[in-house]
Amino acid sequence: MKKVFSGGNITSGDNLSFWFESAKNPIAFEKLSNDIETDILVVGGGIAGLTSAYCLAKEGRKVVLVEDGFIGSGETGRTTAHLTCALDDRYFELEKTFDQSTSKLAAQSHTAAIEWIANTVKLHHIDCHFKRVDGYLFLHPSDTKETLEKEYEATKRAGLSTEMLSAVPGIEAEDGKWGIKFPNQAQFHILLYLKGLADAFIQLGGKIYTQTKAENITKEGATANGFAVKANHIVVATNTPVNDWVTMHTKQWPYRTYVIAAKVLKGKLPYALWWDTGDHESKWVAQPYHYVRLAEYDDQYDVLIAGGEDHRTGQADDEDIKEEDRYTRLIEWTKKRFPGMEDIAYKWSGQVMEPIDSMAYIGKNPGNDNTYIITGDSGNGMTHGTLGGMIITDIIMERDNPWIDIYSPSRITLKTTSDYLQEAGNMVAQYGDWLSKADIKNVDDLKPGEGGIMSSGFKKIAVYCDEENNLHTCSAVCPHLGAILQWNADEKTFDCPIHGSRFTKEGKVINGPATSDLKKVVV
Ligand SMILES: Cc1cc2nc3c(=O)[nH]c(=O)nc-3n(C[C@H](O)[C@H](O)[C@H](O)COP(=O)(O)OP(=O)(O)OC[C@H]3O[C@@H](n4cnc5c(N)ncnc54)[C@H](O)[C@@H]3O)c2cc1C
Ligand code: FES
């Protein structure tokens, strides 16, 4: 399918995910074209923003949602849409960092989020291929059975009805010998779900403006497409906050993660979710793991969607594995475990925000009483985003909610020191790129469709040569806090290695925390 829109409009990179291609049309509404007043302004039309908007409208509040691209344009449209309470960061780690009661509340909250989605799908008859499936956590070759045993015990203490298995269904490699079964998890087609949720929100009296970018967010509202939007409450659901310059960006780190989707004959594999326990020899604090599921494709085939091979955003080269080469590794990994897979039908990548203490940040923006954020949702953003809507609605409605404290963006976590120091050290080290980073010596080195970073005296220039051989030259200095950007040849974007801001090949901002485009320069 030919891309109709690109560059942060329909999606936040050059590759279209399976969801966009199979949903066919972008979920579009009118653009904002006049000043407005509302009770609640939601910024961001991913799962977090749309769920918040829907929940608040259901309470009878007047809600307006503004989205820079289209509904699902951000990381939500690039997800793999596992709905699970099997957390990336392990329950035994939550017990260590916090305590057993926090771990139990986390398990309850994710289970409730899946239930909430199931009920909403049923209530509004949303045809989004929602299915209850079992999930299996199995050993990465670098890990030991002890991890599974510890996790199994911790999930039991957290109140989950998990089972220890001596063979994982569906996987043929040795890694699947031991596993933990998480029963009654779920999966869906994310964009069909968002379409149904958006329609339900509109029926409740909500208003959505797409291709409408919010700027100058304050406690009185924002400007959007240059028009004033006045509001009593502002929910910033932009995946990484764009209303805060520093505070939240020292508590979470951006990682790029890769996905392939391969055709597999229907009936060859059970519908299920599979995850390995992560690479314990990885240089990255987040210890990247693989995640796999099936989705409906056509009458004959399903697609097997497998993800992993993550790295800190903008730092793929630090492992000597370029962004575009990560798919080859992912295909090899998947083929070994799921040999029934056939042609690769799709490949794409996306960004996840990893919080320092394994818990997402949902609630009042630190220092603000009427501004709320949902961020740091790691690889569990489907449930965290849903929880975001549930929790923020209860805060605004002044109702008790047992999860407000554990997800509070203002919490102070004392037991994360070594990971924190490692990630913070990585951040500081990136400023060394001011002295070193240059992929290309001369603009003549670039072929059409290629980009890179070039030194010109003391300046660093982000250069892109378009398909018509025209050069686009911008400053390669991130407008957030001044890091040098990295060219991502796979998604054709300039990515910031520090807090994950991203820019199109022509320098237009796609992802915060940066809020402005790259400065044009003449070479
Ligand atoms: C490859 C991949 C696989 C994943 N797999 C899973 C999974 O299996 N299960 C799971 O639970 N999670 C998964 N995740 C994580 C999950 O997809 C994300 O955490 C989640 O979708 C984030 O949702 P969001 O609404 O917070 O952000 P987004 O979906 O990024 O939404 C934010 C929106 O805000 C808009 N925006 C930004 N700035 C502005 C502005 N100034 N004005 C207006 N709009 C603005 C953006 O255009 C965007 O649409 C995965 C993520 C990736 C990348
Ligand atoms: S995103 Fe913070 S310096 Fe680039």
Coordinates of C-alpha atoms and ligand atoms in Angstrom, one line a residue:
M1 CA 0.0 0.0 0.0
K2 CA 1.3 3.4 -0.9
K3 CA 1.7 5.7 2.1
V4 CA -0.8 8.5 1.9
F5 CA 0.7 10.6 4.7
S6 CA 4.1 10.4 6.4
G7 CA 6.4 12.2 8.7
G8 CA 4.6 12.3 12.0
N9 CA 1.1 12.6 10.4
I10 CA -0.3 9.2 10.0
T11 CA 2.5 7.6 11.9
S12 CA 5.8 8.6 13.6
G13 CA 8.2 7.0 11.2
D14 CA 8.6 5.9 7.6
N15 CA 7.5 2.3 8.1
L16 CA 3.7 1.6 8.4
S17 CA 2.7 -1.0 10.9
F18 CA 0.3 -3.8 10.1
W19 CA -2.4 -2.0 12.0
F20 CA -2.4 1.1 9.7
E21 CA -2.4 -1.0 6.5
S22 CA -5.2 -3.3 7.7
A23 CA -7.3 -0.5 9.1
K24 CA -7.0 1.2 5.7
N25 CA -8.0 4.8 6.5
P26 CA -6.5 7.2 9.1
I27 CA -9.0 8.0 12.0
A28 CA -9.5 11.7 11.1
F29 CA -11.7 14.5 12.4
E30 CA -11.9 18.2 11.6
K31 CA -9.0 20.5 12.3
L32 CA -9.5 23.2 15.0
S33 CA -10.2 26.5 13.3
N34 CA -11.4 28.9 16.0
D35 CA -11.0 29.7 19.7
I36 CA -12.9 27.4 22.1
E37 CA -13.6 26.9 25.8
T38 CA -14.1 23.5 27.4
D39 CA -14.0 21.9 30.9
I40 CA -11.3 19.4 30.0
L41 CA -8.7 19.6 27.3
V42 CA -6.9 16.3 26.4
V43 CA -3.7 16.6 24.3
G44 CA -2.8 13.4 22.4
G45 CA -5.0 10.9 20.6
G46 CA -3.2 7.6 21.5
I47 CA -4.7 5.0 23.8
A48 CA -3.9 7.1 26.9
G49 CA -5.5 10.3 25.7
L50 CA -8.5 8.7 24.1
T51 CA -9.3 6.6 27.1
S52 CA -9.0 9.6 29.4
A53 CA -11.3 11.6 27.1
Y54 CA -13.9 8.8 26.9
C55 CA -13.9 8.2 30.7
L56 CA -14.3 11.9 31.5
A57 CA -17.1 12.3 28.9
K58 CA -18.9 9.3 30.4
E59 CA -18.9 11.2 33.7
G60 CA -20.8 14.0 31.9
R61 CA -17.8 16.4 31.6
K62 CA -17.3 18.6 28.5
V63 CA -14.2 17.2 26.9
V64 CA -12.1 18.3 23.8
L65 CA -9.3 16.1 22.5
V66 CA -6.6 17.6 20.2
E67 CA -4.2 15.4 18.2
D68 CA -1.3 16.6 16.2
G69 CA -1.7 13.8 13.5
F70 CA -4.5 11.4 13.4
I71 CA -6.0 9.1 16.1
G72 CA -3.3 6.5 16.8
S73 CA -0.6 8.4 14.9
G74 CA 1.9 8.0 17.8
E75 CA 3.3 4.9 19.4
T76 CA -0.2 3.4 19.8
G77 CA -0.3 2.8 16.1
R78 CA 3.1 1.1 16.3
T79 CA 2.3 -1.2 19.2
T80 CA 1.9 -5.0 19.2
A81 CA -1.2 -4.7 21.4
H82 CA -0.6 -7.5 24.0
L83 CA -3.0 -6.8 26.9
T84 CA -1.3 -8.3 29.8
C85 CA -0.6 -8.2 33.5
A86 CA 2.7 -10.0 33.0
L87 CA 4.9 -6.9 33.6
D88 CA 8.1 -6.3 31.6
D89 CA 10.0 -5.5 34.8
R90 CA 9.0 -8.5 36.9
Y91 CA 7.0 -8.7 40.0
F92 CA 9.9 -9.8 42.2
E93 CA 11.7 -6.6 41.1
L94 CA 8.7 -4.5 42.1
E95 CA 8.7 -6.2 45.5
K96 CA 12.4 -5.3 45.8
T97 CA 12.0 -1.7 44.6
F98 CA 8.8 -1.1 46.5
D99 CA 7.1 -3.8 48.6
Q100 CA 4.6 -6.7 48.3
S101 CA 1.6 -4.4 48.6
T102 CA 2.7 -2.3 45.6
S103 CA 3.3 -5.4 43.6
K104 CA -0.2 -6.6 44.4
L105 CA -1.8 -3.3 43.5
A106 CA 0.2 -3.3 40.2
A107 CA -1.2 -6.8 39.4
Q108 CA -4.7 -5.7 40.3
S109 CA -4.5 -2.5 38.2
H110 CA -3.4 -4.2 35.0
T111 CA -5.9 -7.0 35.4
A112 CA -8.6 -4.3 35.9
A113 CA -7.4 -2.4 32.8
I114 CA -7.8 -5.6 30.6
E115 CA -11.3 -6.1 32.1
W116 CA -12.1 -2.4 31.4
I117 CA -11.2 -2.9 27.8
A118 CA -13.2 -6.1 27.5
N119 CA -16.3 -4.4 29.0
T120 CA -15.9 -1.4 26.8
V121 CA -15.6 -3.5 23.6
K122 CA -18.7 -5.3 24.7
L123 CA -20.7 -2.2 25.6
H124 CA -20.1 -0.4 22.3
H125 CA -19.9 -3.6 20.1
I126 CA -16.4 -2.6 19.0
D127 CA -15.3 -5.1 16.3
C128 CA -11.6 -5.1 17.0
H129 CA -10.7 -8.8 17.1
F130 CA -10.6 -8.7 20.9
K131 CA -9.7 -12.2 22.2
R132 CA -8.9 -13.6 25.6
V133 CA -5.7 -15.6 25.2
D134 CA -3.1 -17.1 27.5
G135 CA 0.4 -15.6 27.9
Y136 CA 3.7 -17.4 28.4
L137 CA 6.9 -16.1 29.9
F138 CA 9.8 -18.3 28.9
L139 CA 13.6 -18.2 29.4
H140 CA 16.0 -16.2 27.3
P141 CA 19.1 -18.3 26.7
S142 CA 21.2 -15.8 28.8
D143 CA 18.9 -16.3 31.8
T144 CA 18.4 -19.1 34.4
K145 CA 15.4 -21.0 35.6
E146 CA 15.7 -19.3 38.9
T147 CA 14.3 -16.1 37.4
L148 CA 11.1 -17.9 36.4
E149 CA 10.9 -19.5 39.9
K150 CA 11.3 -16.1 41.6
E151 CA 8.8 -14.5 39.3
Y152 CA 6.3 -17.4 39.7
E153 CA 6.4 -17.0 43.5
A154 CA 6.1 -13.2 43.3
T155 CA 3.1 -13.4 40.9
K156 CA 1.4 -15.7 43.4
R157 CA 2.0 -13.3 46.2
A158 CA 0.6 -10.6 43.9
G159 CA -2.6 -12.6 43.7
L160 CA -2.3 -13.8 40.1
S161 CA -3.4 -17.3 39.1
T162 CA -0.2 -18.2 37.2
E163 CA 1.1 -21.7 36.6
M164 CA 4.7 -23.0 36.3
L165 CA 5.1 -25.0 33.1
S166 CA 7.7 -27.5 31.9
A167 CA 6.9 -26.9 28.2
V168 CA 5.5 -23.8 26.6
P169 CA 2.9 -24.3 23.8
G170 CA 3.8 -23.1 20.3
I171 CA 7.5 -22.7 20.7
E172 CA 9.9 -25.2 19.2
A173 CA 13.3 -24.0 20.5
E174 CA 14.9 -25.1 23.7
D175 CA 14.1 -21.8 25.3
G176 CA 10.5 -22.8 25.6
K177 CA 11.3 -25.7 28.0
W178 CA 10.3 -23.8 31.1
G179 CA 7.7 -21.1 31.4
I180 CA 5.0 -19.3 33.4
K181 CA 1.5 -19.3 32.1
F182 CA -0.5 -16.1 32.7
P183 CA -4.1 -17.2 31.9
N184 CA -6.9 -15.0 30.6
Q185 CA -4.8 -12.2 29.1
A186 CA -6.0 -10.6 25.8
Q187 CA -5.2 -9.1 22.4
F188 CA -6.9 -6.8 19.9
H189 CA -6.5 -4.8 16.7
I190 CA -5.5 -1.5 18.2
L191 CA -6.7 0.9 15.5
L192 CA -10.1 -0.8 15.2
Y193 CA -10.4 -0.5 19.0
L194 CA -9.4 3.2 18.9
K195 CA -12.0 3.9 16.1
G196 CA -14.7 2.3 18.2
L197 CA -13.6 4.2 21.3
A198 CA -13.5 7.5 19.4
D199 CA -17.0 6.9 18.0
A200 CA -18.3 6.2 21.5
F201 CA -16.6 9.4 22.9
I202 CA -18.3 11.4 20.2
Q203 CA -21.7 9.9 21.0
L204 CA -21.1 11.0 24.6
G205 CA -20.8 14.6 23.4
G206 CA -17.0 14.7 23.1
K207 CA -15.2 16.6 20.4
I208 CA -12.0 15.5 18.6
Y209 CA -9.8 17.7 16.5
T210 CA -7.0 16.0 14.5
Q211 CA -4.1 17.6 12.6
T212 CA -4.3 20.0 15.5
K213 CA -1.1 20.6 17.5
A214 CA -1.3 22.0 21.1
E215 CA 1.4 24.5 22.1
N216 CA 2.1 26.8 25.0
I217 CA 0.4 24.5 27.5
T218 CA -0.4 26.3 30.7
K219 CA -2.8 25.7 33.6
E220 CA -5.3 27.9 31.7
G221 CA -5.3 25.7 28.5
A222 CA -3.2 25.9 25.4
T223 CA -3.0 27.2 21.9
A224 CA -3.9 24.7 19.2
N225 CA -3.2 25.4 15.5
G226 CA -2.8 29.0 16.7
F227 CA -6.3 29.2 18.3
A228 CA -6.9 29.6 22.1
V229 CA -8.3 26.6 23.9
K230 CA -9.3 27.5 27.5
A231 CA -9.9 24.7 29.9
N232 CA -10.2 24.0 33.7
H233 CA -8.2 20.7 33.5
I234 CA -5.5 19.7 31.0
V235 CA -4.5 16.1 30.4
V236 CA -1.2 15.8 28.6
A237 CA -1.2 12.3 27.0
T238 CA 1.6 12.9 24.5
N239 CA 3.5 9.7 25.5
T240 CA 6.4 11.9 26.7
P241 CA 5.3 15.1 28.3
V242 CA 5.6 18.3 26.2
N243 CA 4.6 20.6 29.0
D244 CA 7.6 19.9 31.2
W245 CA 11.2 20.8 30.3
V246 CA 13.2 18.7 32.8
T247 CA 11.5 17.1 35.8
M248 CA 9.9 14.0 34.2
H249 CA 12.7 13.6 31.6
T250 CA 15.2 12.7 34.3
K251 CA 13.0 9.8 35.5
Q252 CA 12.6 7.8 32.2
W253 CA 14.6 6.8 29.2
P254 CA 13.6 6.2 25.6
Y255 CA 14.2 2.9 23.9
R256 CA 13.6 1.9 20.2
T257 CA 12.1 -1.5 19.7
Y258 CA 11.6 -3.4 16.4
V259 CA 8.7 -5.5 15.0
I260 CA 8.3 -8.0 12.1
A261 CA 5.0 -9.6 11.0
A262 CA 5.2 -12.9 9.1
K263 CA 2.4 -14.8 7.5
V264 CA 1.6 -18.1 9.1
L265 CA -1.1 -20.6 7.9
K266 CA -4.2 -20.4 10.1
G267 CA -4.4 -23.1 12.7
K268 CA -0.6 -23.7 12.8
L269 CA -0.2 -21.8 16.0
P270 CA -2.5 -21.2 18.9
Y271 CA -3.6 -17.6 19.6
A272 CA -1.4 -16.7 22.5
L273 CA 1.1 -14.2 23.8
W274 CA 4.8 -15.2 24.3
W275 CA 7.6 -13.2 25.9
D276 CA 11.2 -14.2 26.8
T277 CA 12.8 -13.0 30.1
G278 CA 15.2 -10.6 28.3
D279 CA 18.9 -10.5 27.5
H280 CA 20.8 -10.6 30.7
E281 CA 24.1 -9.9 28.9
S282 CA 22.8 -6.8 27.1
K283 CA 24.6 -3.5 27.6
W284 CA 21.2 -1.8 28.1
V285 CA 19.7 -1.4 31.6
A286 CA 16.3 -2.4 30.2
Q287 CA 17.5 -5.9 29.2
P288 CA 15.6 -6.1 25.9
Y289 CA 13.2 -9.1 25.5
H290 CA 11.2 -10.6 22.7
Y291 CA 7.4 -10.5 22.5
V292 CA 5.2 -12.5 20.1
R293 CA 1.5 -12.9 19.2
L294 CA -0.8 -13.8 16.3
A295 CA -3.3 -11.5 14.6
E296 CA -6.0 -12.2 12.0
Y297 CA -4.8 -11.5 8.4
D298 CA -7.1 -13.1 5.8
D299 CA -9.2 -16.3 5.3
Q300 CA -6.0 -18.4 4.8
Y301 CA -3.4 -16.7 6.9
D302 CA -2.7 -15.1 10.3
V303 CA 0.3 -12.9 10.9
L304 CA 2.8 -13.7 13.6
I305 CA 3.9 -10.4 15.1
A306 CA 7.3 -10.6 16.8
G307 CA 9.2 -7.7 18.5
G308 CA 12.4 -7.0 20.3
E309 CA 16.1 -6.1 19.6
D310 CA 15.7 -2.8 21.5
H311 CA 18.4 -0.2 22.1
R312 CA 18.5 3.2 23.7
T313 CA 17.0 5.6 21.1
G314 CA 19.7 7.1 18.8
Q315 CA 22.4 4.7 20.1
A316 CA 22.0 1.6 17.9
D317 CA 25.5 2.1 16.6
D318 CA 26.9 1.6 20.2
E319 CA 26.3 -2.1 19.7
D320 CA 27.5 -2.0 16.1
I321 CA 24.1 -3.1 14.9
K322 CA 22.4 -0.4 12.7
E323 CA 18.6 0.2 13.1
E324 CA 17.8 -1.4 9.7
D325 CA 19.9 -4.5 10.6
R326 CA 17.9 -5.3 13.7
Y327 CA 15.1 -6.8 11.6
T328 CA 17.5 -9.5 10.3
R329 CA 18.3 -10.6 13.8
L330 CA 14.6 -10.5 14.8
I331 CA 13.7 -12.6 11.8
E332 CA 16.4 -15.2 12.7
W333 CA 15.3 -15.3 16.3
T334 CA 11.6 -15.8 15.3
K335 CA 12.2 -18.4 12.7
K336 CA 14.1 -20.6 15.1
R337 CA 11.2 -20.6 17.6
F338 CA 8.3 -20.5 15.2
P339 CA 9.6 -22.3 12.1
G340 CA 6.0 -22.4 10.6
M341 CA 6.3 -18.7 9.7
E342 CA 6.4 -17.8 6.0
D343 CA 6.9 -14.4 4.2
I344 CA 7.6 -11.3 6.1
A345 CA 4.7 -9.0 5.4
Y346 CA 5.5 -6.0 7.6
K347 CA 8.3 -4.4 9.6
W348 CA 8.3 -1.3 11.7
S349 CA 9.8 0.1 14.9
G350 CA 8.7 2.4 17.7
Q351 CA 9.7 4.0 20.9
V352 CA 8.9 3.1 24.5
M353 CA 9.6 5.1 27.6
E354 CA 11.2 3.1 30.4
P355 CA 10.7 4.6 33.9
I356 CA 13.5 4.3 36.5
D357 CA 11.5 2.3 38.9
S358 CA 9.3 0.1 36.6
M359 CA 6.1 1.9 37.3
A360 CA 4.4 4.3 34.9
Y361 CA 3.8 7.9 35.8
I362 CA 0.1 8.7 35.9
G363 CA -1.5 11.6 37.7
K364 CA -1.0 15.3 38.5
N365 CA 2.0 16.8 36.8
P366 CA 4.5 17.6 39.6
G367 CA 3.8 21.2 40.8
N368 CA 0.5 21.5 39.0
D369 CA -3.0 21.0 40.4
N370 CA -5.0 20.9 37.2
T371 CA -2.6 19.4 34.7
Y372 CA -2.2 15.7 34.4
I373 CA 0.3 13.4 32.6
I374 CA 0.5 9.8 31.5
T375 CA 4.0 8.6 30.6
G376 CA 6.7 6.1 31.4
D377 CA 4.5 3.3 30.3
S378 CA 7.3 0.9 29.0
G379 CA 6.2 -2.1 27.0
N380 CA 2.9 -2.2 29.0
G381 CA 1.4 1.0 27.5
M382 CA -1.9 -0.6 26.4
T383 CA -2.8 -1.3 30.0
H384 CA -0.9 1.7 31.5
G385 CA -2.6 4.0 28.9
T386 CA -6.0 2.6 29.9
L387 CA -5.2 2.9 33.6
G388 CA -4.2 6.5 32.8
G389 CA -7.7 7.3 31.8
M390 CA -9.3 5.4 34.7
I391 CA -7.0 7.0 37.4
I392 CA -7.0 10.6 36.0
T393 CA -10.8 10.5 35.8
D394 CA -11.0 9.5 39.5
I395 CA -8.6 12.3 40.4
I396 CA -10.6 14.9 38.5
M397 CA -13.9 13.5 39.9
E398 CA -12.3 13.7 43.4
R399 CA -12.9 10.0 44.0
D400 CA -10.7 7.6 45.8
N401 CA -8.7 5.2 43.7
P402 CA -6.3 2.6 45.2
W403 CA -3.7 3.1 42.5
I404 CA -3.2 6.9 42.7
D405 CA -0.2 6.8 45.0
I406 CA 1.7 3.9 43.3
Y407 CA 1.6 5.7 39.9
S408 CA 2.0 9.2 41.2
P409 CA 4.5 11.2 39.0
S410 CA 5.7 12.9 42.2
R411 CA 6.7 9.7 44.0
I412 CA 10.3 9.4 45.2
T413 CA 11.8 5.9 44.8
L414 CA 14.9 5.3 46.8
K415 CA 16.0 1.9 45.7
T416 CA 16.8 2.4 42.0
T417 CA 20.3 3.9 42.4
S418 CA 22.5 1.7 40.3
D419 CA 20.2 1.6 37.3
Y420 CA 19.6 5.3 37.7
L421 CA 23.3 6.1 37.7
Q422 CA 23.9 3.9 34.7
E423 CA 21.1 5.6 32.6
A424 CA 22.1 9.1 33.9
G425 CA 25.7 8.4 33.0
N426 CA 24.6 7.3 29.5
M427 CA 22.7 10.6 29.1
V428 CA 25.7 12.7 30.1
A429 CA 28.0 10.7 27.8
Q430 CA 25.9 11.6 24.8
Y431 CA 27.1 15.2 25.0
G432 CA 30.5 13.8 23.8
D433 CA 28.9 13.6 20.4
W434 CA 29.5 17.3 20.1
L435 CA 33.1 16.4 19.5
S436 CA 32.8 13.2 17.6
K437 CA 29.5 12.6 15.8
A438 CA 29.6 12.9 12.0
D439 CA 28.4 10.1 9.6
I440 CA 29.1 12.0 6.4
K441 CA 32.1 14.1 5.4
N442 CA 30.4 15.8 2.4
V443 CA 26.8 16.2 1.2
D444 CA 27.9 14.6 -2.1
D445 CA 28.3 11.3 -0.1
L446 CA 24.5 11.1 0.1
K447 CA 22.3 9.2 -2.4
P448 CA 18.6 10.1 -2.8
G449 CA 16.7 8.9 0.3
E450 CA 19.7 9.0 2.6
G451 CA 20.5 11.3 5.5
G452 CA 23.2 11.8 8.1
I453 CA 25.1 14.2 10.4
M454 CA 27.8 16.3 9.1
S455 CA 30.4 18.6 10.8
S456 CA 30.8 22.1 9.5
G457 CA 33.4 23.9 11.6
F458 CA 32.0 23.8 15.1
K459 CA 28.5 23.2 13.8
K460 CA 26.7 19.8 13.4
I461 CA 24.3 19.7 10.5
A462 CA 21.4 17.2 10.0
V463 CA 21.4 16.6 6.2
Y464 CA 18.8 14.7 4.1
C465 CA 18.8 14.2 0.4
D466 CA 15.3 13.6 -0.9
E467 CA 14.2 11.4 -3.7
E468 CA 14.4 14.3 -6.1
N469 CA 18.0 14.9 -5.1
N470 CA 17.2 18.1 -3.1
L471 CA 19.2 18.7 0.1
H472 CA 17.4 19.6 3.3
T473 CA 19.8 21.0 5.9
C474 CA 19.0 21.7 9.6
S475 CA 20.9 22.2 12.8
A476 CA 21.6 18.7 14.3
V477 CA 21.3 20.2 17.8
C478 CA 18.2 19.0 19.6
P479 CA 16.1 22.0 20.6
H480 CA 15.3 20.3 23.9
L481 CA 18.6 20.3 25.8
G482 CA 21.2 20.5 23.1
A483 CA 22.2 16.9 22.3
I484 CA 23.5 15.9 18.8
L485 CA 20.9 13.9 16.9
Q486 CA 21.4 10.6 15.2
W487 CA 20.2 9.7 11.7
N488 CA 17.8 6.7 11.8
A489 CA 18.1 5.2 8.3
D490 CA 15.3 2.7 8.9
E491 CA 12.5 5.1 9.9
K492 CA 14.1 8.1 8.1
T493 CA 14.1 10.3 11.2
F494 CA 16.6 12.2 13.2
D495 CA 16.5 10.8 16.8
C496 CA 17.8 12.3 20.0
P497 CA 19.9 9.9 22.1
I498 CA 19.1 11.6 25.4
H499 CA 15.4 12.0 26.0
G500 CA 14.0 10.6 22.7
S501 CA 12.8 13.7 20.8
R502 CA 12.5 12.8 17.1
F503 CA 12.3 14.8 13.9
T504 CA 11.3 14.1 10.3
K505 CA 13.9 14.1 7.6
E506 CA 13.0 17.7 6.9
G507 CA 13.4 18.6 10.6
K508 CA 9.8 18.8 11.8
V509 CA 9.4 17.7 15.4
I510 CA 7.5 14.3 15.7
N511 CA 8.0 13.4 19.4
G512 CA 8.7 15.5 22.5
P513 CA 10.0 16.6 24.8
A514 CA 11.2 19.0 22.1
T515 CA 8.4 21.2 21.1
S516 CA 9.9 23.0 18.1
D517 CA 11.3 22.0 14.7
L518 CA 15.0 21.9 13.9
K519 CA 16.5 25.2 12.8
K520 CA 17.1 25.4 9.1
V521 CA 20.7 26.1 8.1
V522 CA 22.4 26.9 4.8
V523 CA 25.4 24.7 4.1
Ligands
LIG1 C1 6.9 -1.6 18.8 C2 6.1 -1.4 20.1 C3 5.4 -2.5 20.7 C4 4.6 -2.4 21.8 N1 3.9 -3.4 22.3 C5 3.1 -3.3 23.4 C6 2.3 -4.3 23.8 O1 2.3 -5.4 23.2 N2 1.5 -4.1 24.9 C7 1.5 -3.0 25.5 O2 0.8 -2.8 26.5 N3 2.3 -1.9 25.1 C8 3.1 -2.0 24.1 N4 3.8 -1.0 23.6 C9 3.7 0.3 24.3 C10 2.5 1.0 23.9 O3 2.2 0.8 22.5 C11 2.6 2.5 24.2 O4 3.2 2.7 25.5 C12 1.3 3.2 24.1 O5 0.7 3.0 22.8 C13 1.5 4.7 24.3 O6 0.3 5.3 24.2 P1 0.1 6.9 24.4 O7 -1.3 7.2 24.2 O8 0.7 7.2 25.8 O9 1.1 7.6 23.4 P2 1.0 7.8 21.8 O10 0.2 6.7 21.2 O11 2.3 8.1 21.3 O12 0.0 9.1 21.7 C14 0.5 10.4 21.9 C15 -0.2 11.2 20.9 O13 0.1 12.6 21.2 C16 0.2 13.3 20.0 N5 0.8 14.5 20.3 C17 2.1 14.7 20.7 N6 2.3 16.0 20.9 C18 1.2 16.7 20.6 C19 0.8 18.0 20.6 N7 1.7 19.0 21.0 N8 -0.5 18.3 20.3 C20 -1.3 17.4 19.9 N9 -1.0 16.1 19.9 C21 0.2 15.7 20.2 C22 1.0 12.3 19.1 O14 0.7 12.6 17.7 C23 0.4 11.0 19.5 O15 -0.6 10.5 18.6 C24 4.6 -1.1 22.5 C25 5.2 0.0 21.9 C26 6.0 -0.2 20.7 C27 6.6 1.0 20.2
FES2 S1 15.3 15.2 23.8 FE1 16.3 16.1 25.5 S2 18.2 16.8 24.6 FE2 17.1 15.9 22.9

